[in-house]
Amino acid sequence: MEASVILPILKKKLAFLSGGKDRRSGLILTIPLCLEQTNMDELSVTLDYLLSIPSEKCKARGFTVIVDGRKSQWNVVKTVVVMLQNVVPAEVSLVCVVKPDEFWDKKVTHFCFWKEKDRLGFEVILVSANKLTRYIEPCQLTEDFGGSLTYDHMDWLNKRLVFEKFTKESTSLLDELALINNGSDKGSQQEKERSVDLNFLPSVDPETVLQTGHELLSELQQRRFNGSDGGVSWSPMDDELLAQPQVMKLLDSLREQYTRYQEVCRQRSKRTQLEEIQQKVMQVVNWLEGPGSEQLRAQWGIGDSIRASQALQQKHEEIESQHSEWFAVYVELNQQIAALLNAGDEEDLVELKSLQQQLSDVCYRQASQLEFRQNLLQAALEFHGVAQDLSQQLDGLLGMLCVDVAPADGASIQQTLKLLEEKLKSVDVGLQGLREKGQGLLDQISNQASWAYGKDVTIENKENVDHIQGVMEDMQLRKQRCEDMVDVRRLKMLQMVQLFKCEEDAAQAVEWLSELLDALLKTHIRLGDDAQETKVLLEKHRKFVDVAQSTYDYGRQLLQATVVLCQSLRCTSRSSGDTLPRLNRVWKQFTIASEERVHRLEMAIAFHSNAEKILQDCPEEPEAINDEEQFDEIEAVGKSLLDRLTVPVVYPDGTEQYFGSPSDMASTAEHIRDRMKLVNLKRQQLRHPEMVTTES
């Protein structure tokens, strides 16, 4: 019977165990009767409950029952005493009926309890409250009977409820924990098979029950301590009532079972955690080896242009993003596994290391494949970038070669040729870079077979290899065609440079010839003072003419070369229509002026030679006197020479040009006249010798 079931009856305090003891150390049971009619059934229930509390040892010492009838009627008292015979006949050793002072005297004579001792089984005495100490020590009596024992019925009832609740909960909890712990001890395989049955929690919180028990035990121990040291009577739930030992025993059992239960929970939690980790590991592995690998298998191409490679890179980034989520799970799982490994449970080390190794192998392999694919696409993007740049360079070079060359001069041709060579060199560098990028990409593709993504990639690789090799071969062919065109253009431009050089040199020859003509007319004016000097001048003039002739011939050769180059270049040269007529015109003018110079020098030689001969002949020679014809000839040559000095050089176009300045011509003419005067004087001397004598 539990107090909580009959709590309303117990609250009426129809009977109670105050904790007091008689002189035989028997417990004192008090039945306080009141003015109201006492319900005997409720009293019987109360007595049954109270008598179930003490141990058998306590019960063997017997009870002293105090029936407080001071506020009740005699017939009620008598009924209660008789009822005790039916309820606790063997345990009751003495019944003390506390009577009102001088109130029941006459009625007692009609019913003497002592005479009924054999029939009742216990002794009944009528006693007033102040004489109750004759049978019971005052310290064992409550204050109602003049004693010093403190008793709080509601406090006792609350403590009793706590005690019974703790006893009930702890007993039930012990059974549940024992079931859980014993089920866990039957072996790991059986536990796995019965994990569903055993995987339940206790109906109450063990920590709460233990805390309640400790608080209850502390209360019991404190009440006992206070009772022993402070003189206050003991609680009804002390050692004698088995409350404290029972609580201690339950607490010990609870602690033991709870410790085992915590270990079971720890093992179960570890097993659950291990199973969860294993499940998550398999999820990661299955996805990476399943959909993840399938995504990589589907992405094998490298694209045929920059845009295509960029699109493949974007698709690969999406695949990497999906993988990143699973890699994050891998990192978390790896940390959890590392924490479990650090815990040092040897029984799970092998399984944990196996899971960790399997997870790491799959993740690292997949990460390597992702990195390989990313590097391959980056290499393909760089390859297509170089190919596009090279293609643009080739297009620019081809466009330059397709435009007809129409330079203004040789310098512009040299500049154009230099630009052409630079572009060709840039193409060579670009093609070399393309070969390097292509070879690196081919090497990466050849290494792709070692990954294989779980399948044969020979066919896909062949398409990629063919595309790369095709691009490089196409660029090589385009570059070769451009080189051939550059060779032709280079030859043409070199011929044009040579053409411009010939034209420039031919024009320079014309200038030189013009300068020679100008020098001839302006500086070659002296005719000499005597025959010898005139002959020297004539010889110098012939050398001068030879230089002019060489210049003219050089110009003619250059112009002939321009004609040949123009025919080769299939273009019209300016020299054939401009330089050649100028060269011929200047040469014609030089020839006319040169011939005129020769005539004048030859006439001067003849004049000076004859004059010197006359002037140097001895006057005594008779044959010289009659040589009039020689004098006439000298005079005629001198006059002709003077006349020629005044005549200009007339060119075929009608233009005229004089030798030197008028003063230069006047000086030359004056010298000739002086020589003619000497000849005339010589002539007169020969004709009239007496004139010479007289003068002598």
XYZ file of C-alpha atoms in Angstrom:
696
model
C 0.000 0.000 0.000
C 1.298 3.430 -0.968
C 0.681 6.655 0.869
C -0.278 8.406 -2.327
C -3.239 6.016 -2.726
C -4.715 6.764 0.677
C -3.374 10.305 0.911
C -6.759 11.877 1.834
C -7.181 9.371 4.684
C -3.628 9.879 5.942
C -4.096 13.624 5.931
C -6.896 13.152 8.559
C -4.261 11.975 11.049
C -6.478 9.168 12.372
C -3.313 7.458 13.615
C 0.400 8.088 13.422
C 3.791 6.810 14.436
C 5.484 9.682 16.199
C 8.840 7.947 16.406
C 8.656 7.629 20.124
C 9.441 4.333 21.897
C 8.322 2.686 25.110
C 10.630 1.305 27.753
C 10.865 -1.957 25.825
C 11.994 0.002 22.718
C 8.718 -0.779 21.078
C 7.232 1.818 18.786
C 4.462 4.052 19.990
C 1.342 4.123 17.828
C -0.913 7.052 18.586
C -4.651 7.109 17.719
C -5.988 10.629 18.408
C -9.786 10.398 18.582
C -11.787 13.543 18.026
C -15.270 14.790 18.748
C -16.495 13.768 15.352
C -17.429 10.202 14.670
C -14.318 8.274 13.578
C -14.589 6.236 10.388
C -13.437 2.805 11.462
C -12.718 1.672 7.921
C -10.451 4.623 7.326
C -8.828 4.030 10.694
C -8.286 0.399 9.782
C -6.693 1.409 6.482
C -4.480 3.894 8.288
C -3.385 1.288 10.847
C -2.657 -1.249 8.127
C -0.477 1.307 6.326
C 1.345 2.411 9.472
C 2.005 -1.136 10.664
C 3.501 -1.987 7.254
C 6.260 0.547 7.733
C 8.371 -0.909 10.603
C 10.658 -3.856 10.041
C 9.880 -7.295 11.373
C 12.491 -6.759 14.062
C 10.703 -3.683 15.281
C 7.359 -5.398 15.097
C 8.728 -8.261 17.248
C 9.373 -5.808 20.074
C 5.716 -4.927 20.048
C 3.768 -1.691 19.891
C 2.478 0.582 22.599
C -0.761 2.094 21.405
C -1.927 5.395 22.846
C -5.630 5.875 22.251
C -6.375 9.527 22.975
C -9.989 9.477 24.019
C -10.080 12.807 25.735
C -12.181 14.278 22.968
C -14.177 11.192 22.156
C -16.897 9.037 23.614
C -16.380 5.883 25.511
C -18.100 3.620 23.017
C -15.796 4.888 20.268
C -12.795 4.191 22.443
C -14.026 0.742 23.143
C -14.657 0.091 19.479
C -11.134 1.198 18.614
C -9.619 -1.029 21.276
C -11.585 -4.002 20.050
C -10.586 -3.183 16.470
C -6.929 -3.298 17.482
C -7.485 -6.943 18.341
C -8.429 -7.616 14.724
C -5.850 -5.384 13.116
C -2.673 -5.898 15.135
C -3.247 -8.386 17.891
C 0.209 -9.941 17.860
C 2.127 -6.654 17.585
C 0.297 -4.744 20.356
C 1.835 -5.203 23.787
C 0.151 -2.336 25.608
C -2.792 -0.071 24.924
C -2.896 3.156 26.891
C -6.317 4.762 26.759
C -5.987 8.401 27.709
C -9.238 9.319 29.441
C -10.740 12.630 30.326
C -10.292 13.576 33.944
C -13.028 11.881 36.124
C -15.332 11.430 33.209
C -15.498 7.694 32.484
C -15.227 6.357 36.061
C -18.666 4.882 36.279
C -18.568 3.424 32.817
C -15.272 1.734 33.368
C -16.837 -0.433 36.045
C -19.026 -1.928 33.420
C -16.086 -2.883 31.153
C -12.722 -3.637 32.589
C -10.057 -4.040 29.878
C -7.689 -5.787 32.186
C -10.141 -8.577 32.684
C -10.249 -8.973 28.862
C -6.494 -9.225 28.471
C -6.519 -12.898 27.584
C -9.283 -12.419 25.082
C -7.848 -9.249 23.558
C -4.222 -10.459 23.550
C -2.799 -7.233 24.962
C -3.043 -5.190 28.125
C -5.334 -2.162 28.196
C -5.000 0.525 30.810
C -6.926 3.711 31.376
C -4.694 6.576 32.242
C -4.912 10.319 32.356
C -2.563 12.359 30.275
C -0.515 13.558 33.192
C 0.083 10.021 34.396
C 1.093 8.645 31.038
C 4.743 9.205 31.895
C 4.510 6.267 34.308
C 4.602 3.978 31.284
C 6.415 6.073 28.699
C 9.317 8.451 29.051
C 8.390 12.125 28.511
C 10.978 12.462 25.772
C 9.129 9.776 23.821
C 5.780 11.508 24.163
C 4.541 14.258 21.899
C 3.589 17.657 23.173
C -0.108 16.611 23.249
C 0.707 14.321 26.154
C 3.093 16.642 27.916
C 6.182 15.203 26.277
C 9.028 16.850 24.395
C 8.951 14.823 21.208
C 8.294 17.026 18.200
C 6.066 15.576 15.518
C 4.733 17.310 12.382
C 2.256 15.036 10.697
C 2.203 16.887 7.345
C 5.967 17.021 7.274
C 6.084 13.317 7.978
C 3.485 12.668 5.308
C 5.373 14.743 2.701
C 8.630 12.989 3.527
C 6.848 9.676 3.346
C 5.475 10.536 -0.061
C 8.950 11.527 -1.224
C 10.385 8.324 0.212
C 7.778 6.112 -1.403
C 8.051 7.979 -4.705
C 11.803 7.601 -4.624
C 11.481 3.923 -3.693
C 8.991 3.288 -6.459
C 10.864 5.238 -9.124
C 14.247 3.866 -8.134
C 12.946 0.283 -8.058
C 11.323 0.705 -11.469
C 14.415 2.454 -12.769
C 16.637 -0.322 -11.448
C 14.535 -2.887 -13.290
C 14.692 -0.878 -16.524
C 18.402 -0.225 -16.222
C 19.033 -3.877 -15.405
C 17.041 -4.878 -18.486
C 18.991 -2.458 -20.650
C 22.350 -3.358 -19.144
C 21.726 -7.105 -19.207
C 20.517 -6.864 -22.800
C 23.666 -5.017 -23.722
C 25.849 -7.700 -22.133
C 24.527 -10.476 -24.347
C 27.018 -9.790 -27.090
C 27.542 -7.315 -29.868
C 25.958 -9.449 -32.572
C 22.856 -10.123 -30.485
C 22.757 -6.468 -29.543
C 22.788 -5.511 -33.185
C 19.975 -7.957 -33.845
C 17.971 -6.618 -30.887
C 19.048 -3.026 -31.181
C 15.504 -1.978 -31.927
C 14.204 -3.652 -28.739
C 16.965 -2.366 -26.482
C 17.238 1.097 -27.927
C 14.872 2.786 -25.488
C 15.300 5.262 -22.651
C 14.308 4.782 -18.984
C 10.858 6.053 -18.067
C 12.368 8.510 -15.595
C 15.531 10.521 -15.613
C 18.206 8.691 -13.580
C 19.862 11.954 -12.643
C 16.614 13.284 -11.213
C 15.975 10.115 -9.228
C 19.506 10.119 -7.869
C 19.226 13.757 -6.898
C 15.931 13.050 -5.119
C 17.506 10.115 -3.317
C 20.515 12.138 -2.223
C 18.323 14.945 -0.973
C 16.152 12.438 0.891
C 19.164 10.687 2.385
C 20.645 14.009 3.382
C 17.391 14.928 5.079
C 17.249 11.635 6.934
C 20.855 11.883 8.033
C 20.414 15.477 9.099
C 17.330 14.692 11.173
C 19.139 11.842 12.852
C 22.188 14.025 13.538
C 20.035 16.749 14.975
C 18.170 14.207 17.019
C 21.304 12.787 18.541
C 23.085 16.042 19.220
C 20.270 18.469 19.887
C 18.088 16.245 21.989
C 15.211 16.322 19.506
C 13.419 13.011 19.003
C 14.113 10.915 15.994
C 12.151 10.965 12.768
C 9.872 8.040 11.981
C 12.035 7.348 8.933
C 15.335 6.738 10.731
C 17.376 3.531 10.987
C 14.705 1.845 13.026
C 12.213 2.298 10.220
C 14.735 1.169 7.586
C 14.293 4.398 5.638
C 17.901 5.483 5.594
C 19.425 2.033 4.952
C 16.882 1.373 2.243
C 17.565 4.709 0.586
C 21.297 4.121 0.776
C 20.908 0.645 -0.661
C 18.746 1.929 -3.492
C 21.177 4.761 -4.177
C 24.094 2.351 -4.300
C 22.228 0.055 -6.655
C 21.134 3.007 -8.765
C 24.643 4.384 -9.005
C 25.976 0.995 -10.032
C 23.283 0.392 -12.620
C 23.402 3.994 -13.820
C 27.174 3.783 -14.271
C 26.707 0.642 -16.310
C 23.862 2.317 -18.175
C 26.055 5.331 -18.981
C 28.701 2.998 -20.339
C 26.036 1.180 -22.359
C 24.792 4.538 -23.654
C 28.300 5.586 -24.458
C 28.929 2.367 -26.321
C 25.573 2.627 -28.017
C 26.190 6.276 -28.878
C 29.597 5.383 -30.202
C 28.108 2.533 -32.221
C 25.352 4.816 -33.469
C 27.891 7.491 -34.318
C 30.033 4.898 -36.042
C 27.056 3.653 -38.015
C 26.121 7.221 -38.946
C 29.682 7.917 -40.021
C 29.733 4.696 -42.005
C 26.444 5.630 -43.635
C 27.685 9.121 -44.497
C 30.971 7.731 -45.763
C 29.105 5.372 -48.067
C 26.914 8.251 -49.225
C 30.009 10.286 -50.129
C 31.750 7.316 -51.727
C 28.653 6.247 -53.669
C 28.061 9.764 -54.992
C 31.680 10.373 -55.951
C 32.010 6.978 -57.612
C 28.522 7.250 -59.118
C 27.062 10.582 -60.286
C 30.308 12.464 -59.651
C 32.409 10.149 -61.791
C 29.645 10.036 -64.412
C 29.773 13.823 -64.705
C 33.509 13.650 -65.343
C 33.076 10.828 -67.853
C 30.636 12.949 -69.818
C 33.130 15.847 -69.963
C 36.036 14.663 -72.105
C 36.284 17.250 -74.884
C 38.592 20.283 -74.929
C 36.641 22.462 -77.377
C 37.659 23.747 -80.785
C 37.898 27.429 -79.902
C 38.354 29.822 -77.004
C 34.604 30.208 -76.571
C 34.046 26.444 -76.565
C 36.844 25.916 -74.015
C 35.414 28.667 -71.812
C 31.992 27.023 -71.953
C 33.561 23.711 -70.924
C 35.388 25.473 -68.092
C 32.118 26.976 -66.865
C 30.490 23.539 -66.952
C 33.475 22.112 -65.081
C 33.149 24.827 -62.432
C 29.543 23.753 -61.895
C 30.729 20.166 -61.459
C 33.415 21.339 -59.017
C 30.771 23.261 -57.077
C 28.732 20.085 -56.645
C 31.834 18.169 -55.615
C 32.746 20.885 -53.115
C 29.617 20.137 -51.107
C 30.623 16.491 -50.803
C 34.230 17.407 -50.074
C 32.931 19.551 -47.191
C 31.139 16.469 -45.865
C 34.403 14.555 -46.284
C 36.296 17.121 -44.193
C 33.655 16.942 -41.465
C 33.665 13.129 -41.500
C 37.442 13.037 -41.417
C 37.436 15.260 -38.331
C 34.858 13.049 -36.641
C 36.839 9.911 -37.456
C 40.040 11.549 -36.188
C 38.273 12.447 -32.936
C 37.105 8.846 -32.511
C 40.590 7.557 -33.265
C 42.021 9.866 -30.629
C 39.543 8.429 -28.135
C 41.623 5.256 -28.277
C 38.908 2.573 -28.450
C 40.927 -0.294 -29.829
C 37.902 -2.340 -30.801
C 36.863 0.293 -33.370
C 40.302 1.395 -34.578
C 40.475 -1.058 -37.458
C 37.007 -0.224 -38.742
C 37.550 3.528 -38.359
C 40.897 3.448 -40.121
C 39.366 1.375 -42.902
C 36.553 3.906 -43.340
C 38.993 6.801 -43.212
C 41.272 5.196 -45.771
C 38.398 4.347 -48.104
C 36.981 7.857 -47.861
C 40.372 9.507 -48.361
C 41.231 7.326 -51.347
C 37.980 8.095 -53.136
C 38.044 11.821 -52.342
C 41.686 12.286 -53.287
C 41.187 10.333 -56.494
C 38.144 12.396 -57.420
C 39.883 15.651 -56.463
C 42.872 14.659 -58.596
C 40.571 13.970 -61.525
C 38.900 17.357 -61.074
C 42.278 19.094 -60.909
C 43.512 17.167 -63.935
C 40.402 18.135 -65.896
C 40.751 21.774 -64.844
C 44.420 21.848 -65.882
C 43.540 20.171 -69.184
C 40.854 22.754 -69.949
C 43.196 25.590 -68.948
C 45.885 24.195 -71.252
C 43.296 23.858 -74.047
C 42.169 27.456 -73.475
C 45.763 28.687 -73.664
C 46.349 26.581 -76.787
C 43.295 28.012 -78.540
C 44.291 31.498 -77.388
C 47.744 31.150 -78.939
C 46.177 29.612 -82.066
C 43.764 32.539 -82.381
C 46.547 35.102 -81.921
C 48.681 33.296 -84.492
C 45.752 33.131 -86.894
C 45.242 36.880 -86.537
C 48.956 37.469 -87.129
C 48.839 35.299 -90.246
C 45.737 37.124 -91.456
C 47.474 40.448 -90.923
C 50.595 39.235 -92.702
C 48.542 37.826 -95.565
C 46.589 41.057 -95.834
C 49.834 42.969 -95.999
C 51.140 40.639 -98.703
C 47.953 40.893 -100.734
C 48.187 44.690 -100.971
C 50.245 45.836 -103.954
C 53.421 47.682 -103.033
C 53.471 51.262 -104.177
C 56.171 52.952 -102.116
C 57.348 56.465 -102.801
C 61.042 55.814 -102.321
C 63.599 53.254 -101.283
C 63.445 54.285 -97.595
C 59.732 53.480 -97.434
C 60.432 50.156 -99.130
C 63.122 49.400 -96.552
C 60.670 50.302 -93.770
C 57.976 48.111 -95.299
C 60.450 45.273 -95.732
C 61.559 45.633 -92.108
C 57.926 45.538 -90.953
C 57.357 42.463 -93.097
C 60.354 40.711 -91.563
C 59.189 41.627 -88.048
C 55.730 40.225 -88.747
C 57.238 37.042 -90.119
C 59.458 36.726 -87.066
C 56.456 37.288 -84.826
C 54.647 34.532 -86.714
C 57.634 32.226 -86.168
C 57.565 32.963 -82.438
C 53.798 32.438 -82.331
C 54.038 29.148 -84.192
C 56.775 27.967 -81.837
C 54.605 28.909 -78.886
C 51.677 27.056 -80.455
C 53.824 23.947 -80.882
C 54.911 24.116 -77.228
C 51.349 24.603 -75.996
C 50.094 21.880 -78.301
C 52.770 19.406 -77.224
C 52.061 20.138 -73.567
C 48.353 19.597 -74.190
C 49.056 16.347 -76.028
C 51.191 15.160 -73.115
C 48.349 15.874 -70.699
C 45.872 14.067 -72.927
C 48.182 11.058 -73.122
C 48.260 11.012 -69.313
C 44.468 11.035 -69.255
C 44.470 7.329 -70.023
C 46.008 6.669 -66.614
C 42.893 8.162 -64.977
C 40.458 6.798 -67.535
C 37.472 7.885 -65.414
C 36.572 4.245 -65.226
C 36.309 3.749 -68.979
C 38.319 3.610 -72.214
C 39.014 7.155 -73.435
C 41.008 6.197 -76.536
C 38.289 7.297 -78.964
C 37.671 10.620 -77.234
C 41.404 11.260 -76.914
C 41.895 10.530 -80.606
C 39.418 13.256 -81.505
C 41.195 15.732 -79.236
C 44.620 14.715 -80.550
C 43.451 14.963 -84.165
C 42.021 18.418 -83.487
C 45.238 19.677 -81.864
C 47.462 18.225 -84.558
C 45.107 19.558 -87.231
C 45.310 23.075 -85.811
C 49.112 22.947 -85.656
C 49.385 21.529 -89.193
C 46.968 24.128 -90.554
C 48.950 26.923 -88.903
C 52.168 25.442 -90.278
C 50.734 25.354 -93.812
C 49.435 28.899 -93.538
C 52.763 30.033 -92.204
C 54.583 28.238 -95.059
C 52.338 29.911 -97.645
C 52.993 33.267 -96.058
C 56.746 32.560 -96.044
C 56.623 31.769 -99.754
C 54.716 34.956 -100.416
C 57.130 36.866 -98.202
C 60.060 35.478 -100.229
C 58.421 36.678 -103.439
C 57.539 40.015 -101.884
C 61.045 40.339 -100.441
C 62.588 39.723 -103.879
C 60.222 42.203 -105.462
C 60.910 44.794 -102.813
C 64.661 44.281 -103.081
C 64.339 44.769 -106.842
C 62.338 47.892 -106.171
C 65.024 49.078 -103.791
C 67.566 48.397 -106.523
C 65.340 50.180 -109.035
C 65.048 53.224 -106.813
C 68.797 53.065 -106.237
C 69.468 52.942 -109.955
C 67.085 55.815 -110.552
C 68.721 57.815 -107.766
C 72.211 57.030 -109.056
C 71.153 57.856 -112.626
C 69.750 61.164 -111.433
C 72.993 61.678 -109.549
C 74.934 60.976 -112.759
C 72.880 63.638 -114.506
C 73.683 66.026 -111.687
C 77.341 65.155 -111.855
C 77.355 65.650 -115.625
C 75.573 68.946 -115.203
C 78.163 69.983 -112.654
C 80.947 69.007 -115.090
C 79.257 71.061 -117.808
C 78.930 73.982 -115.466
C 82.574 73.657 -114.434
C 83.569 73.454 -118.098
C 81.773 76.666 -118.971
C 82.713 78.610 -115.866
C 86.243 77.525 -114.997
C 87.767 76.048 -118.155
C 88.251 79.399 -119.927
C 92.003 79.991 -120.073
C 93.728 79.369 -123.392
C 97.272 79.540 -122.049
C 100.032 82.152 -122.374
C 102.148 80.076 -124.714
C 101.943 76.903 -126.783
C 103.287 74.692 -124.055
C 100.737 75.809 -121.466
C 97.957 75.529 -124.016
C 98.958 71.964 -124.784
C 98.833 71.152 -121.054
C 95.348 72.665 -120.853
C 94.276 70.611 -123.841
C 95.550 67.430 -122.200
C 93.709 68.258 -118.964
C 90.587 68.974 -120.952
C 90.718 65.595 -122.621
C 91.014 63.907 -119.189
C 88.117 66.022 -118.037
C 86.137 64.842 -121.036
C 87.010 61.242 -120.161
C 85.537 61.761 -116.668
C 82.384 63.183 -118.193
C 82.245 60.293 -120.645
C 82.487 57.794 -117.737
C 79.749 59.632 -115.880
C 77.552 59.548 -118.944
C 78.233 55.867 -119.534
C 77.506 55.108 -115.849
C 74.192 56.931 -116.082
C 73.328 55.049 -119.290
C 74.077 51.718 -117.608
C 71.923 52.604 -114.593
C 69.060 53.582 -116.831
C 69.400 50.346 -118.784
C 69.266 48.464 -115.454
C 66.082 50.344 -114.498
C 64.513 49.223 -117.738
C 65.343 45.601 -116.978
C 64.057 45.927 -113.388
C 60.852 47.587 -114.560
C 60.293 44.760 -116.984
C 60.843 42.272 -114.157
C 58.560 44.194 -111.780
C 56.071 44.907 -114.550
C 55.948 48.546 -113.682
C 56.667 51.842 -115.399
C 59.870 53.565 -114.406
C 60.183 57.297 -114.242
C 63.745 57.110 -115.620
C 62.753 56.152 -119.146
C 60.627 59.217 -119.533
C 62.568 61.796 -117.515
C 66.095 60.903 -116.506
C 67.230 59.516 -119.840
C 66.276 62.655 -121.872
C 67.900 64.824 -119.235
C 71.053 62.709 -119.366
C 71.174 62.861 -123.164
C 70.458 66.575 -123.212
C 73.173 67.379 -120.665
C 75.587 65.091 -122.433
C 74.815 66.728 -125.776
C 75.406 70.155 -124.264
C 78.633 68.948 -122.670
C 79.776 67.485 -125.979
C 79.116 70.730 -127.866
C 80.839 72.801 -125.165
C 83.739 70.355 -125.040
C 84.207 70.416 -128.803
C 84.129 74.196 -128.724
C 86.744 74.154 -125.971
C 88.905 71.783 -128.036
C 88.645 74.006 -131.130
C 89.636 77.045 -129.181
C 92.576 75.296 -127.547
C 93.758 73.893 -130.871
C 93.514 77.367 -132.472
C 95.388 78.813 -129.498
C 98.120 76.199 -129.896
C 98.463 77.017 -133.574
C 98.502 80.741 -132.858
C 101.058 80.535 -130.058
C 103.265 78.070 -131.934
C 103.534 80.254 -135.083
C 103.901 83.414 -133.033
C 106.644 81.961 -130.928
C 108.428 80.704 -134.039
C 108.394 84.171 -135.629
C 109.372 85.923 -132.480
C 112.203 83.526 -131.739
C 113.717 83.526 -135.287
C 116.941 85.513 -135.793
C 116.347 88.794 -137.682
C 119.567 88.476 -139.700
C 118.254 85.430 -141.477
C 117.176 86.519 -144.935
C 114.704 83.774 -145.492
C 112.521 85.069 -142.711
C 112.186 88.454 -144.227
C 110.307 87.240 -147.239
C 107.962 84.996 -145.221
C 104.959 87.259 -145.426
C 102.559 84.416 -145.762
C 103.448 83.145 -142.279
C 102.739 86.531 -140.785
C 99.425 86.679 -142.557
C 98.502 83.252 -141.301
C 99.328 84.173 -137.695
C 97.261 87.297 -137.993
C 94.364 85.381 -139.530
C 94.436 82.705 -136.754
C 94.585 85.378 -134.071
C 91.615 87.243 -135.514
C 89.666 83.999 -135.869
C 90.465 83.104 -132.269
C 89.355 86.548 -131.088
C 86.175 86.236 -133.070
C 85.489 82.722 -131.603
C 85.933 84.061 -128.098
C 83.020 86.415 -128.654
C 80.755 83.690 -130.074
C 78.595 81.746 -127.512
C 78.062 78.016 -127.443
C 74.742 77.256 -129.102
C 72.860 74.138 -127.893
C 70.464 72.118 -130.027
C 67.488 73.650 -128.256
C 68.685 77.087 -129.327
C 69.956 78.205 -125.975
C 73.312 79.951 -125.762
C 76.051 79.800 -123.169
C 79.354 81.681 -122.927
C 82.613 80.407 -121.498
C 83.375 82.266 -118.319
C 82.483 85.867 -117.595
C 82.977 88.823 -120.041
C 85.964 90.029 -118.015
C 87.551 86.588 -118.282
C 86.994 86.619 -122.036
C 88.336 90.188 -122.268
C 91.503 89.204 -120.423
C 92.076 86.254 -122.760
C 91.401 88.392 -125.824
C 93.772 91.100 -124.561
C 96.543 88.546 -124.197
C 96.024 87.370 -127.799
C 96.047 90.958 -129.111
C 99.292 91.637 -127.256
C 100.857 88.634 -128.910
C 99.532 89.783 -132.292
C 101.100 93.210 -131.704
C 104.456 91.621 -131.068
C 104.153 89.631 -134.272
C 103.274 92.801 -136.230
C 106.171 94.625 -134.677
C 108.450 91.787 -135.680
C 107.072 91.988 -139.178
C 107.801 95.688 -139.432
C 111.309 95.194 -138.175
C 111.914 92.671 -140.847
C 110.585 95.006 -143.492
C 112.548 98.108 -142.380
C 115.798 97.094 -140.759
C 117.015 100.793 -140.676
C 114.275 101.529 -138.225
C 115.793 99.019 -135.919
C 119.281 100.515 -136.353
C 118.147 104.059 -135.752
C 116.352 103.005 -132.675
C 119.471 101.279 -131.566
